[in-house]
Coordinates of C-alpha atoms and ligand atoms in Angstrom, one line a residue:
M299 CA 0.0 0.0 0.0
T300 CA 1.5 3.3 -0.9
G301 CA -0.6 5.9 0.9
C302 CA -4.1 7.1 0.7
V303 CA -5.9 10.4 0.6
F304 CA -9.0 11.5 2.4
S305 CA -11.8 12.2 0.0
G306 CA -14.9 11.9 2.2
F307 CA -17.5 12.9 -0.3
L308 CA -15.7 16.1 -1.3
R309 CA -13.7 15.2 -4.4
N310 CA -10.0 15.1 -4.0
Y311 CA -8.9 18.4 -5.4
T312 CA -5.8 16.9 -7.1
E313 CA -8.1 14.9 -9.3
V314 CA -6.8 13.5 -12.5
W315 CA -9.1 14.2 -15.4
G316 CA -8.8 11.0 -17.4
L317 CA -6.9 9.5 -20.2
C318 CA -8.5 10.8 -23.4
G319 CA -5.5 12.9 -24.2
N320 CA -3.4 9.8 -24.7
L321 CA -5.5 8.5 -27.5
W322 CA -6.5 11.7 -29.1
T323 CA -7.9 12.1 -32.6
P324 CA -7.6 15.9 -32.9
E325 CA -9.0 16.1 -36.3
A326 CA -12.3 14.6 -35.2
F327 CA -13.0 15.5 -31.7
E328 CA -12.4 17.7 -28.7
C329 CA -12.5 16.4 -25.2
K330 CA -13.6 18.7 -22.4
K331 CA -14.8 18.6 -18.9
T332 CA -17.7 21.0 -18.2
E333 CA -17.1 23.6 -15.6
S334 CA -20.3 22.9 -13.8
S335 CA -19.3 19.4 -12.9
L336 CA -16.0 20.3 -11.4
P337 CA -15.7 20.0 -7.6
K338 CA -16.0 23.3 -5.9
I339 CA -14.1 23.6 -2.6
T340 CA -13.0 26.6 -0.6
M341 CA -9.5 27.4 0.7
L342 CA -10.7 26.3 4.2
Q343 CA -11.8 23.0 2.8
R344 CA -8.5 22.6 1.0
C345 CA -6.6 23.1 4.3
V346 CA -8.8 20.6 6.0
L347 CA -8.2 18.1 3.2
R348 CA -4.5 18.7 3.3
T349 CA -4.5 17.9 7.0
Y350 CA -6.4 14.7 6.3
H351 CA -3.9 13.8 3.6
V352 CA -1.1 14.0 6.1
L353 CA -3.0 12.0 8.7
A354 CA -4.1 9.4 6.2
L355 CA -0.6 9.0 4.9
V356 CA 0.7 8.4 8.4
L357 CA -2.0 5.7 8.8
C358 CA -1.3 4.2 5.4
V359 CA 2.5 4.1 5.6
S360 CA 2.1 1.9 8.7
A361 CA 0.3 -0.7 6.6
R362 CA 3.0 -1.5 4.1
E363 CA 2.9 -5.3 4.6
D364 CA 1.0 -7.5 2.3
F365 CA -1.1 -9.6 4.7
D366 CA -3.0 -12.3 3.0
W367 CA -3.6 -14.4 -0.1
T368 CA -5.7 -11.8 -1.9
K369 CA -3.3 -9.0 -1.4
N370 CA -0.2 -11.0 -2.3
E371 CA -1.5 -11.5 -5.8
K372 CA -3.1 -8.1 -6.3
T373 CA -0.7 -6.9 -9.0
S374 CA 0.0 -10.2 -10.8
F375 CA -2.0 -11.2 -13.8
Y376 CA -3.5 -14.7 -13.9
Y377 CA -3.6 -16.4 -17.3
S378 CA -6.2 -19.0 -17.4
T379 CA -9.8 -19.6 -18.6
F380 CA -13.2 -19.7 -16.9
P381 CA -15.1 -23.0 -16.5
T382 CA -17.0 -24.2 -19.6
G383 CA -20.5 -22.8 -19.7
F384 CA -19.5 -19.5 -18.0
S385 CA -22.0 -16.9 -19.2
W386 CA -20.9 -13.6 -20.7
G387 CA -23.4 -10.7 -21.0
A388 CA -24.1 -7.0 -21.0
G389 CA -26.7 -5.0 -19.2
S390 CA -29.2 -2.2 -19.4
S391 CA -32.2 -1.0 -17.6
A392 CA -35.6 0.1 -18.8
Y393 CA -35.6 3.8 -17.7
Q394 CA -32.0 4.3 -18.7
T395 CA -32.4 2.9 -22.2
E396 CA -35.9 2.5 -23.5
G397 CA -37.1 6.0 -24.0
A398 CA -40.7 6.0 -25.3
W399 CA -41.7 7.3 -21.9
N400 CA -45.3 8.0 -22.9
I401 CA -45.8 5.7 -25.9
D402 CA -48.2 2.9 -26.4
G403 CA -50.1 3.3 -23.1
K404 CA -47.1 3.4 -20.7
G405 CA -47.8 5.1 -17.4
M406 CA -45.6 7.6 -15.7
S407 CA -42.8 6.4 -13.4
I408 CA -41.1 8.3 -10.5
W409 CA -38.2 8.9 -12.8
D410 CA -40.4 10.5 -15.4
A411 CA -41.7 12.8 -12.7
F412 CA -38.4 13.5 -11.1
T413 CA -36.6 14.4 -14.3
R414 CA -39.3 17.0 -15.0
K415 CA -38.3 19.0 -11.8
K416 CA -35.7 21.6 -12.8
G417 CA -32.3 21.2 -11.2
K418 CA -32.5 17.6 -10.2
I419 CA -30.6 16.2 -13.2
F420 CA -27.4 17.4 -14.8
L421 CA -28.4 19.8 -17.5
N422 CA -32.0 18.9 -16.8
D423 CA -31.7 15.8 -19.1
T424 CA -34.5 13.3 -19.1
G425 CA -34.8 9.7 -20.2
D426 CA -37.8 10.6 -22.4
T427 CA -36.1 9.3 -25.5
S428 CA -32.7 8.1 -24.2
C429 CA -31.3 5.4 -26.6
D430 CA -34.8 4.7 -28.0
G431 CA -34.3 1.1 -27.1
Y432 CA -38.0 0.6 -27.2
N433 CA -37.9 1.0 -31.0
K434 CA -34.3 -0.2 -31.6
F435 CA -34.1 -3.4 -29.7
K436 CA -33.7 -5.5 -32.8
E437 CA -30.7 -3.6 -33.8
D438 CA -29.3 -3.9 -30.3
I439 CA -29.8 -7.7 -30.4
T440 CA -27.7 -7.7 -33.6
L441 CA -24.9 -6.0 -31.6
M442 CA -25.2 -8.5 -28.9
K443 CA -25.1 -11.4 -31.4
D444 CA -22.0 -9.9 -33.0
M445 CA -20.3 -9.9 -29.6
K446 CA -21.4 -13.5 -29.0
L447 CA -23.0 -12.6 -25.7
N448 CA -24.6 -15.5 -23.8
H449 CA -27.0 -13.4 -21.9
Y450 CA -28.6 -10.0 -21.8
R451 CA -29.6 -8.4 -18.5
F452 CA -32.4 -5.9 -18.7
S453 CA -35.3 -4.7 -16.6
I454 CA -39.1 -4.5 -17.1
S455 CA -40.7 -1.2 -16.7
W456 CA -43.5 -1.7 -14.2
P457 CA -45.6 1.3 -15.4
R458 CA -45.1 0.2 -19.0
I459 CA -47.2 -2.9 -18.3
L460 CA -49.2 -1.6 -15.4
P461 CA -49.7 2.1 -16.0
S462 CA -51.2 2.9 -12.6
G463 CA -49.1 0.3 -10.9
L464 CA -52.0 -1.9 -10.0
K465 CA -52.8 -5.1 -11.7
S466 CA -56.4 -4.8 -10.7
E467 CA -56.8 -1.6 -12.7
H468 CA -55.3 -2.0 -16.1
I469 CA -52.9 -4.3 -17.9
N470 CA -51.2 -2.6 -20.9
E471 CA -51.0 -5.3 -23.6
K472 CA -48.8 -3.2 -25.8
G473 CA -46.2 -3.0 -23.1
I474 CA -46.5 -6.8 -22.6
K475 CA -46.0 -7.3 -26.3
Y476 CA -42.8 -5.2 -26.3
Y477 CA -41.2 -7.5 -23.7
E478 CA -42.5 -10.6 -25.4
D479 CA -40.9 -9.5 -28.7
L480 CA -37.7 -8.7 -27.0
I481 CA -37.5 -12.0 -25.1
N482 CA -38.5 -14.0 -28.2
M483 CA -35.8 -12.3 -30.4
L484 CA -33.2 -12.8 -27.7
L485 CA -34.0 -16.5 -27.5
D486 CA -34.1 -16.8 -31.3
N487 CA -30.5 -15.6 -31.2
K488 CA -29.5 -17.9 -28.4
I489 CA -29.1 -15.1 -25.9
T490 CA -30.5 -15.9 -22.5
P491 CA -32.7 -13.2 -21.0
I492 CA -31.8 -12.3 -17.4
V493 CA -34.7 -10.1 -16.2
I494 CA -34.8 -7.6 -13.3
L495 CA -38.3 -6.8 -12.2
Y496 CA -37.4 -3.5 -10.5
H497 CA -34.6 -1.2 -11.7
W498 CA -35.9 1.9 -9.9
D499 CA -38.9 3.0 -12.1
L500 CA -41.8 2.8 -9.6
P501 CA -45.2 3.8 -11.1
Q502 CA -45.6 7.5 -10.2
L503 CA -49.2 6.9 -8.9
L504 CA -47.9 4.5 -6.3
Q505 CA -45.6 7.3 -5.1
E506 CA -48.3 9.9 -5.1
K507 CA -51.0 7.8 -3.4
Y508 CA -48.9 5.8 -0.9
G509 CA -45.5 7.3 -0.6
G510 CA -43.8 4.6 -2.6
W511 CA -41.4 2.4 -0.7
Q512 CA -42.1 4.2 2.6
N513 CA -45.4 2.3 2.5
V514 CA -45.7 -1.5 3.3
T515 CA -48.5 -1.8 0.8
M516 CA -45.9 -1.7 -2.0
V517 CA -45.1 -5.3 -1.0
N518 CA -48.4 -6.6 -2.3
Y519 CA -48.5 -4.3 -5.3
F520 CA -45.0 -5.4 -6.3
N521 CA -45.9 -9.0 -5.8
D522 CA -48.9 -8.6 -8.1
F523 CA -46.7 -7.1 -10.8
A524 CA -44.1 -9.8 -10.4
N525 CA -46.8 -12.5 -10.6
L526 CA -48.0 -11.1 -13.8
C527 CA -44.5 -11.1 -15.2
F528 CA -44.1 -14.8 -14.2
E529 CA -47.5 -15.6 -15.8
R530 CA -46.8 -13.9 -19.1
F531 CA -43.0 -14.3 -19.6
G532 CA -42.1 -17.1 -17.2
H533 CA -42.3 -19.9 -19.8
K534 CA -39.4 -18.2 -21.6
V535 CA -37.5 -16.5 -18.8
K536 CA -35.6 -18.7 -16.4
Y537 CA -33.5 -16.1 -14.5
W538 CA -35.3 -13.5 -12.5
M539 CA -34.1 -10.9 -10.1
T540 CA -36.5 -8.9 -8.0
F541 CA -34.6 -5.7 -7.4
N542 CA -31.5 -4.0 -8.8
N543 CA -29.3 -2.3 -6.3
P544 CA -31.7 -1.7 -3.4
W545 CA -29.0 0.3 -1.6
S546 CA -29.4 3.1 -4.2
I547 CA -33.2 2.9 -4.1
A548 CA -33.1 3.3 -0.3
V549 CA -30.2 5.7 0.2
E550 CA -30.3 7.9 -2.9
G551 CA -34.1 7.8 -3.2
Y552 CA -35.2 8.3 0.4
E553 CA -32.1 9.6 2.3
T554 CA -30.1 11.9 0.2
G555 CA -32.9 12.6 -2.3
E556 CA -30.5 12.7 -5.2
H557 CA -32.6 10.1 -7.0
A558 CA -36.3 9.7 -7.6
P559 CA -38.5 10.2 -5.7
G560 CA -36.1 12.7 -4.2
M561 CA -37.1 12.3 -0.5
K562 CA -34.7 13.4 2.2
L563 CA -35.9 11.5 5.2
K564 CA -32.5 11.4 7.0
G565 CA -31.9 8.6 9.4
T566 CA -35.2 6.8 8.8
G567 CA -36.3 6.9 5.2
A568 CA -33.6 4.6 3.8
Y569 CA -34.1 2.0 6.6
K570 CA -37.8 2.0 6.1
A571 CA -37.6 1.7 2.3
A572 CA -35.1 -1.1 2.6
H573 CA -37.3 -3.0 5.1
H574 CA -40.2 -3.0 2.7
I575 CA -38.0 -3.9 -0.3
I576 CA -36.6 -6.9 1.6
K577 CA -40.2 -8.0 2.5
A578 CA -41.3 -7.5 -1.1
H579 CA -38.3 -9.5 -2.4
A580 CA -39.2 -12.4 -0.1
K581 CA -42.8 -12.4 -1.0
V582 CA -42.1 -12.6 -4.7
W583 CA -39.6 -15.4 -4.2
H584 CA -42.3 -17.3 -2.3
T585 CA -44.8 -16.6 -5.0
Y586 CA -42.5 -18.1 -7.6
D587 CA -41.6 -21.0 -5.4
M588 CA -45.3 -21.9 -4.7
Q589 CA -47.0 -21.1 -8.0
W590 CA -44.4 -21.2 -10.8
R591 CA -41.2 -23.1 -10.0
S592 CA -42.4 -26.6 -10.7
K593 CA -43.9 -25.6 -14.1
Q594 CA -41.3 -23.0 -15.2
K595 CA -38.2 -24.4 -13.6
G596 CA -36.5 -21.0 -13.3
M597 CA -34.7 -19.2 -10.5
V598 CA -35.3 -16.0 -8.5
G599 CA -32.5 -13.9 -7.0
I600 CA -31.8 -10.3 -6.2
S601 CA -29.1 -8.0 -7.6
L602 CA -27.1 -6.3 -4.8
T603 CA -24.5 -3.6 -5.6
A604 CA -21.8 -2.9 -3.2
D605 CA -18.3 -1.4 -3.0
W606 CA -15.5 -3.2 -1.1
G607 CA -14.2 -1.6 2.1
E608 CA -10.6 -2.2 3.0
P609 CA -9.1 -1.2 6.4
V610 CA -6.7 1.7 6.1
D611 CA -4.3 -0.1 8.5
I612 CA -4.8 -3.9 8.4
T613 CA -3.0 -4.2 11.7
N614 CA -5.4 -1.9 13.5
Q615 CA -8.4 -3.6 15.0
R616 CA -10.5 -0.4 14.9
D617 CA -9.9 0.0 11.1
I618 CA -10.7 -3.6 10.6
E619 CA -14.0 -3.2 12.4
A620 CA -14.8 0.0 10.6
A621 CA -14.2 -1.7 7.2
E622 CA -16.4 -4.6 8.3
R623 CA -19.1 -2.1 9.3
Y624 CA -18.9 -0.4 5.9
I625 CA -19.5 -3.6 4.1
Q626 CA -22.3 -4.7 6.5
F627 CA -24.1 -1.4 6.1
Y628 CA -23.8 -1.8 2.3
L629 CA -24.1 -5.4 1.1
G630 CA -24.9 -7.0 4.5
W631 CA -28.0 -4.7 5.0
F632 CA -29.8 -6.7 2.3
A633 CA -27.8 -9.9 2.0
T634 CA -27.8 -10.9 5.7
P635 CA -31.6 -11.0 6.1
I636 CA -32.0 -12.8 2.8
F637 CA -29.3 -15.4 3.5
N638 CA -29.1 -15.5 7.3
G639 CA -32.5 -14.2 8.4
D640 CA -31.9 -10.8 10.0
Y641 CA -30.1 -7.5 9.7
P642 CA -26.3 -7.6 10.5
Q643 CA -25.7 -7.4 14.3
V644 CA -23.5 -4.4 13.8
M645 CA -26.3 -2.4 12.2
K646 CA -28.7 -3.3 15.0
D647 CA -26.1 -2.3 17.5
Y648 CA -25.0 1.0 16.0
I649 CA -28.4 2.3 14.9
G650 CA -30.0 1.0 18.1
R651 CA -27.4 2.8 20.3
K652 CA -27.6 6.0 18.4
S653 CA -31.4 6.0 18.4
G654 CA -31.3 5.6 22.2
Q655 CA -28.8 8.5 22.5
Q656 CA -31.3 10.6 20.5
G657 CA -34.0 9.8 23.0
L658 CA -36.0 7.7 20.7
G659 CA -38.1 4.9 22.2
A660 CA -37.1 2.4 19.5
S661 CA -34.4 1.9 17.0
R662 CA -34.6 3.8 13.7
L663 CA -33.8 0.4 12.1
P664 CA -37.1 -1.5 11.8
V665 CA -37.3 -4.9 13.3
F666 CA -38.3 -8.2 11.6
S667 CA -40.7 -10.4 13.7
P668 CA -39.5 -14.1 14.2
Q669 CA -42.1 -15.2 11.6
E670 CA -40.8 -12.6 9.1
K671 CA -37.2 -13.7 9.7
S672 CA -37.9 -17.3 8.8
Y673 CA -40.0 -16.2 5.9
I674 CA -37.2 -14.0 4.5
K675 CA -34.3 -16.4 5.2
G676 CA -33.2 -18.4 2.2
T677 CA -35.2 -16.5 -0.4
C678 CA -32.4 -16.4 -3.0
D679 CA -31.7 -19.0 -5.6
F680 CA -28.7 -17.1 -6.8
L681 CA -27.1 -13.8 -5.9
G682 CA -26.7 -11.0 -8.5
L683 CA -23.7 -8.9 -7.6
G684 CA -23.0 -5.4 -8.9
H685 CA -19.6 -4.1 -8.1
F686 CA -17.7 -1.0 -9.3
T687 CA -15.1 0.3 -6.8
T688 CA -13.4 0.2 -3.4
R689 CA -12.7 2.5 -0.5
Y690 CA -10.2 2.5 2.3
I691 CA -12.0 2.8 5.6
T692 CA -11.1 4.1 9.0
P693 CA -13.3 5.0 12.1
K694 CA -14.7 8.4 12.4
N695 CA -17.2 9.9 14.9
Y696 CA -19.6 12.5 13.7
P697 CA -20.7 15.3 16.0
S698 CA -24.3 14.8 17.1
G699 CA -25.1 18.3 15.6
L700 CA -24.9 16.8 12.1
G701 CA -28.1 15.0 12.8
D702 CA -28.9 11.4 12.3
S703 CA -28.4 9.8 9.0
Y704 CA -27.4 6.5 7.4
F705 CA -23.9 8.0 6.8
T706 CA -23.3 9.2 10.4
D707 CA -24.7 5.9 11.8
R708 CA -21.8 4.0 10.5
D709 CA -19.1 6.0 12.3
L710 CA -16.5 5.8 9.6
A711 CA -14.7 7.8 6.9
E712 CA -14.0 6.7 3.3
L713 CA -10.6 7.2 1.8
V714 CA -9.1 6.8 -1.6
D715 CA -5.6 6.2 -2.9
P716 CA -4.6 9.1 -5.3
K717 CA -2.8 6.5 -7.4
W718 CA -6.1 4.7 -8.2
P719 CA -7.2 5.5 -11.8
D720 CA -10.4 7.4 -11.8
P721 CA -11.3 7.9 -15.4
G722 CA -15.1 8.0 -14.9
S723 CA -17.7 9.0 -12.4
E724 CA -16.6 10.9 -9.3
W725 CA -17.2 7.9 -7.1
L726 CA -15.6 5.3 -9.3
Y727 CA -11.9 4.5 -8.8
S728 CA -10.5 1.4 -10.5
V729 CA -9.4 -1.0 -7.8
P730 CA -9.5 -4.5 -9.3
W731 CA -8.3 -6.4 -6.2
G732 CA -11.3 -5.2 -4.3
F733 CA -13.5 -7.2 -6.6
R734 CA -11.8 -10.5 -5.7
R735 CA -12.1 -9.6 -2.0
M736 CA -15.8 -8.8 -2.4
L737 CA -16.5 -12.1 -4.1
N738 CA -14.6 -14.0 -1.4
F739 CA -16.6 -12.2 1.2
V740 CA -19.8 -13.3 -0.4
K741 CA -18.5 -16.9 -0.4
T742 CA -17.6 -17.0 3.2
Q743 CA -20.5 -14.9 4.6
Y744 CA -23.4 -16.3 2.7
G745 CA -22.5 -20.0 2.2
N746 CA -21.0 -19.8 -1.2
P747 CA -24.1 -19.0 -3.2
M748 CA -24.3 -19.2 -6.9
V749 CA -23.3 -15.7 -8.1
Y750 CA -24.0 -13.8 -11.3
V751 CA -22.1 -10.6 -11.6
T752 CA -24.9 -8.2 -12.7
E753 CA -23.1 -4.9 -13.1
N754 CA -19.4 -4.1 -13.5
G755 CA -17.9 -1.3 -15.7
V756 CA -16.5 2.2 -15.9
S757 CA -17.6 5.5 -17.4
E758 CA -15.9 8.4 -19.1
K759 CA -16.1 11.5 -16.9
M760 CA -15.4 14.0 -19.7
V761 CA -17.7 15.2 -22.4
C762 CA -15.6 13.1 -24.6
T763 CA -16.3 11.4 -27.9
D764 CA -13.2 9.2 -28.2
L765 CA -14.2 5.7 -29.1
C766 CA -10.7 4.4 -28.3
D767 CA -11.5 3.7 -24.7
D768 CA -8.2 2.4 -23.5
W769 CA -9.1 2.9 -19.8
R770 CA -12.2 0.8 -20.2
M771 CA -10.3 -2.1 -21.7
Q772 CA -7.9 -1.9 -18.9
Y773 CA -10.7 -1.8 -16.3
F774 CA -12.4 -4.8 -17.8
K775 CA -9.2 -6.7 -18.2
D776 CA -8.2 -6.2 -14.6
Y777 CA -11.6 -6.7 -13.0
I778 CA -12.4 -9.8 -15.0
N779 CA -9.0 -11.2 -14.1
E780 CA -9.7 -10.7 -10.4
M781 CA -13.0 -12.5 -10.9
L782 CA -11.1 -15.3 -12.5
K783 CA -8.8 -15.5 -9.4
A784 CA -12.0 -15.6 -7.3
V785 CA -13.2 -18.5 -9.3
K786 CA -9.9 -20.2 -8.6
D787 CA -10.5 -19.4 -4.9
G788 CA -13.7 -21.4 -5.1
V789 CA -16.2 -18.6 -5.4
N790 CA -19.2 -19.9 -7.3
V791 CA -19.4 -17.3 -10.0
K792 CA -21.4 -18.4 -13.0
G793 CA -21.7 -15.4 -15.2
Y794 CA -20.5 -11.8 -15.8
T795 CA -22.4 -8.8 -17.1
A796 CA -20.6 -5.8 -18.4
W797 CA -22.3 -2.5 -17.5
S798 CA -23.4 -1.4 -19.9
L799 CA -24.3 -2.4 -23.5
L800 CA -25.0 1.2 -24.5
D801 CA -24.2 4.6 -23.2
N802 CA -27.5 5.6 -21.5
F803 CA -29.2 7.9 -19.1
E804 CA -27.0 7.9 -16.0
W805 CA -29.6 9.0 -13.4
D806 CA -28.8 12.3 -11.8
E807 CA -25.8 12.7 -14.0
G808 CA -28.0 12.7 -17.1
F809 CA -26.1 11.8 -20.3
S810 CA -22.8 13.2 -19.0
E811 CA -21.4 9.9 -17.9
R812 CA -21.0 7.2 -20.5
F813 CA -20.7 3.6 -19.3
G814 CA -21.4 1.9 -22.7
L815 CA -19.5 -0.6 -24.7
Y816 CA -21.3 1.2 -27.6
Y817 CA -21.3 5.0 -27.9
V818 CA -24.7 6.4 -28.5
D819 CA -25.0 9.7 -30.4
F820 CA -27.8 11.3 -28.3
S821 CA -27.7 14.5 -30.4
N822 CA -29.0 12.6 -33.4
K823 CA -32.7 11.7 -33.2
N824 CA -31.9 8.3 -34.7
K825 CA -29.6 7.5 -31.7
P826 CA -27.0 5.7 -33.8
R827 CA -24.7 3.3 -31.9
Y828 CA -20.9 3.2 -32.6
P829 CA -18.6 0.5 -31.2
K830 CA -15.9 1.6 -28.8
A831 CA -12.6 -0.3 -28.8
S832 CA -13.8 -2.1 -25.7
V833 CA -16.3 -4.0 -27.8
Q834 CA -13.5 -5.7 -29.6
F835 CA -11.6 -6.3 -26.4
Y836 CA -14.6 -7.8 -24.6
K837 CA -15.3 -10.0 -27.7
R838 CA -11.9 -11.5 -27.4
I839 CA -12.3 -12.2 -23.7
I840 CA -15.7 -13.9 -24.5
S841 CA -14.4 -16.0 -27.4
S842 CA -11.4 -17.1 -25.4
N843 CA -13.5 -17.6 -22.2
G844 CA -10.9 -15.7 -20.3
F845 CA -7.2 -15.0 -20.7
P846 CA -5.5 -18.0 -22.3
N847 CA -1.9 -16.8 -22.5
Q848 CA 0.2 -13.7 -22.2
R849 CA 1.2 -13.4 -25.9
E850 CA -2.4 -13.5 -27.1
V851 CA -3.9 -11.3 -24.4
E852 CA -1.2 -8.6 -25.0
S853 CA -2.2 -8.3 -28.6
W854 CA -5.9 -7.7 -27.9
K855 CA -5.7 -4.0 -27.0
R856 CA -3.5 -3.2 -29.9
K857 CA -5.9 -4.9 -32.3
A858 CA -8.9 -3.2 -30.7
V859 CA -7.4 0.2 -31.0
E860 CA -6.7 -0.5 -34.7
T861 CA -10.5 -0.6 -35.4
C862 CA -11.6 2.2 -33.2
A863 CA -9.8 4.9 -35.2
S864 CA -12.1 4.1 -38.2
S865 CA -15.1 4.2 -35.9
N866 CA -14.0 7.7 -34.7
Q867 CA -13.8 8.8 -38.3
L868 CA -17.3 7.4 -39.1
L869 CA -18.8 9.2 -36.1
A870 CA -17.1 12.5 -36.9
A871 CA -18.2 12.3 -40.5
A872 CA -21.8 11.5 -39.5
R873 CA -21.8 14.5 -37.1
R874 CA -20.4 16.8 -39.7
K875 CA -23.1 15.8 -42.1
S876 CA -25.8 16.1 -39.5
Q877 CA -24.4 19.5 -38.4
G878 CA -24.5 20.6 -42.0
N879 CA -28.2 19.7 -42.1
Q880 CA -29.1 21.4 -38.9
E881 CA -29.0 25.1 -38.0
K882 CA -29.3 24.3 -34.3
A883 CA -26.0 23.7 -32.4
W884 CA -25.4 20.4 -30.7
P885 CA -26.9 20.1 -27.2
V886 CA -24.5 21.3 -24.6
H887 CA -24.2 17.9 -23.0
D888 CA -22.6 16.5 -26.2
E889 CA -20.4 19.1 -27.6
V890 CA -18.0 18.3 -30.3
Ligands
LIG244 C1 -21.6 12.5 6.9 C2 -21.2 12.0 5.6 C3 -21.8 12.8 4.4 C4 -22.4 11.9 3.5 C5 -22.6 12.5 2.1 C6 -23.6 11.7 1.3 C7 -23.2 11.5 -0.1 C8 -23.8 10.3 -0.7 C9 -23.4 10.0 -2.0 C10 -23.6 8.5 -2.4 C11 -23.1 8.3 -3.7 C12 -23.0 6.8 -4.0 C13 -22.6 6.6 -5.4 C14 -22.5 5.2 -5.8 C15 -23.2 4.7 -6.7 C16 -23.1 3.3 -7.2 O1 -23.1 2.3 -6.2 C17 -24.3 3.1 -8.1 N1 -24.3 4.1 -9.2 C18 -24.3 1.7 -8.7 O2 -25.5 1.6 -9.3 C19 -25.5 1.2 -10.7 O3 -24.6 2.2 -11.3 C20 -24.5 2.0 -12.7 C21 -23.5 3.0 -13.1 O4 -23.4 4.1 -12.3 C22 -25.9 2.2 -13.4 O5 -26.3 3.4 -13.4 C23 -26.9 1.3 -12.7 O6 -28.2 1.6 -13.2 C24 -26.9 1.3 -11.3 O7 -27.6 0.2 -10.8

């Protein structure tokens, strides 16, 4: 370990702005970071940060030793292949990709409503049209086929098939038909559909009438929706997941309010939402188990996204405990009830104690009854795991004046190493070895469940139209290699999903952060797709089922970069042509 820097949630002011300059095609493009997305910190904050840098360096320097099997191999590359039958895929979600927000009878979702409020989304972007996946899914399946994907992970928009949210009110057959066509065409092309029932787009009417996931009635409404999906699509879909990344639904939707529905119920909202989500998940699993499993022979899991937390000083017990807390408040919050029957003890202890200190009669963390615990325990046929990044963790007490919140309940600070590459989103540093640790944690904590990696990838943080995405190839190469090491460790990983197939609507960041293997020209109403170099690179990983030998793997990047220069030219030419045809300038979010 070489030293780490306090970032908290203020961005490190020595931020590196990415790698586009190395692979520049000056003739075609210009690569800029917009002013408004730069971190804004005062001189006082800089001083505080500098003090933290020094403190953190002292802590980190004391932890030079490698200490275990995962760390000893963290820099070495492992040449080998995945077990036969390992499934390779790419992902999307309904709101981020489909567009067609009010077409063919679709109802409004909380994201349709949230993006209409000024100032919530970067540049006030919306997912109204996004990639137009609703109309272009056939073209997208051709891209998947070309990559030889084994599976495609996508979500069903609840309000597209139940416009008011309620099955008893109206079923939108046009919405059902869209998903039937998508599923049929995937299967015709030998691509397995892996379907998420809820990727954040709650019907708006359920938010307005009941307060969304703050209300326990969502459990039954969600179960009705899921049951309808099993009934209509279950003879073709064998891999279901109830929720995608419930941590974000709870924390960003009901605690910080950065995501829809934008509620800021600090210290209670996230816990309550999560409680109802866990109950809803369990109910849907039981519905499948009782009514559909014997006929349809599929599986139901949940997709949990979490970062890895590494102790700043691995010889310091308090750092070790803080890192454990970080993970338990993240992954364990959802995984422990589902695999082991109740919330992690450390969450019960910390939130209970703090609630007592605040003079509350009961913990802000809701309680499962004994019946609920046994009902929830074991409701997971496989675990979907989303993983992007890692933090160093050390204990930190927050003054009570800050008020109660999920973040202060944990009593910890998050740190990052300035040497970690951070080409994309502000929160996303490339730390491949954290992925292996996370997978091993899942194995030991939850009885080595079957795991499908449901999200892993990296974005471009700049307003940047370079298709030669060297940093993304490096990220995939290193993260997938750590997953391969985890398979060697005995973790039961069965499949991997690159996030994402296409650039798409990145929630509160609008279209300013691009995660796609394919570049989407959002400024063109036809939303054309262009392959980035990482498409070629990922294709080679898929066709080799891993990393067969050094000589071959080392040639992949070079070969991929050979093709992306021509894609860059194509895109530039298309834009010039389109610019010539239009008087209007490009939208600000996509300057060239
Ligand atoms: C006292 C302490 C102060 C606390 C300050 C609060 C600040 C909170 C900020 C939280 C930010 C978390 C950002 C992390 C996000 C990722 O885990 C999340 N984006 C992963 O979800 C998936 O991301 C994909 C790419 O971003 C994709 O968008 C997908 O749909 C998501 O499921």
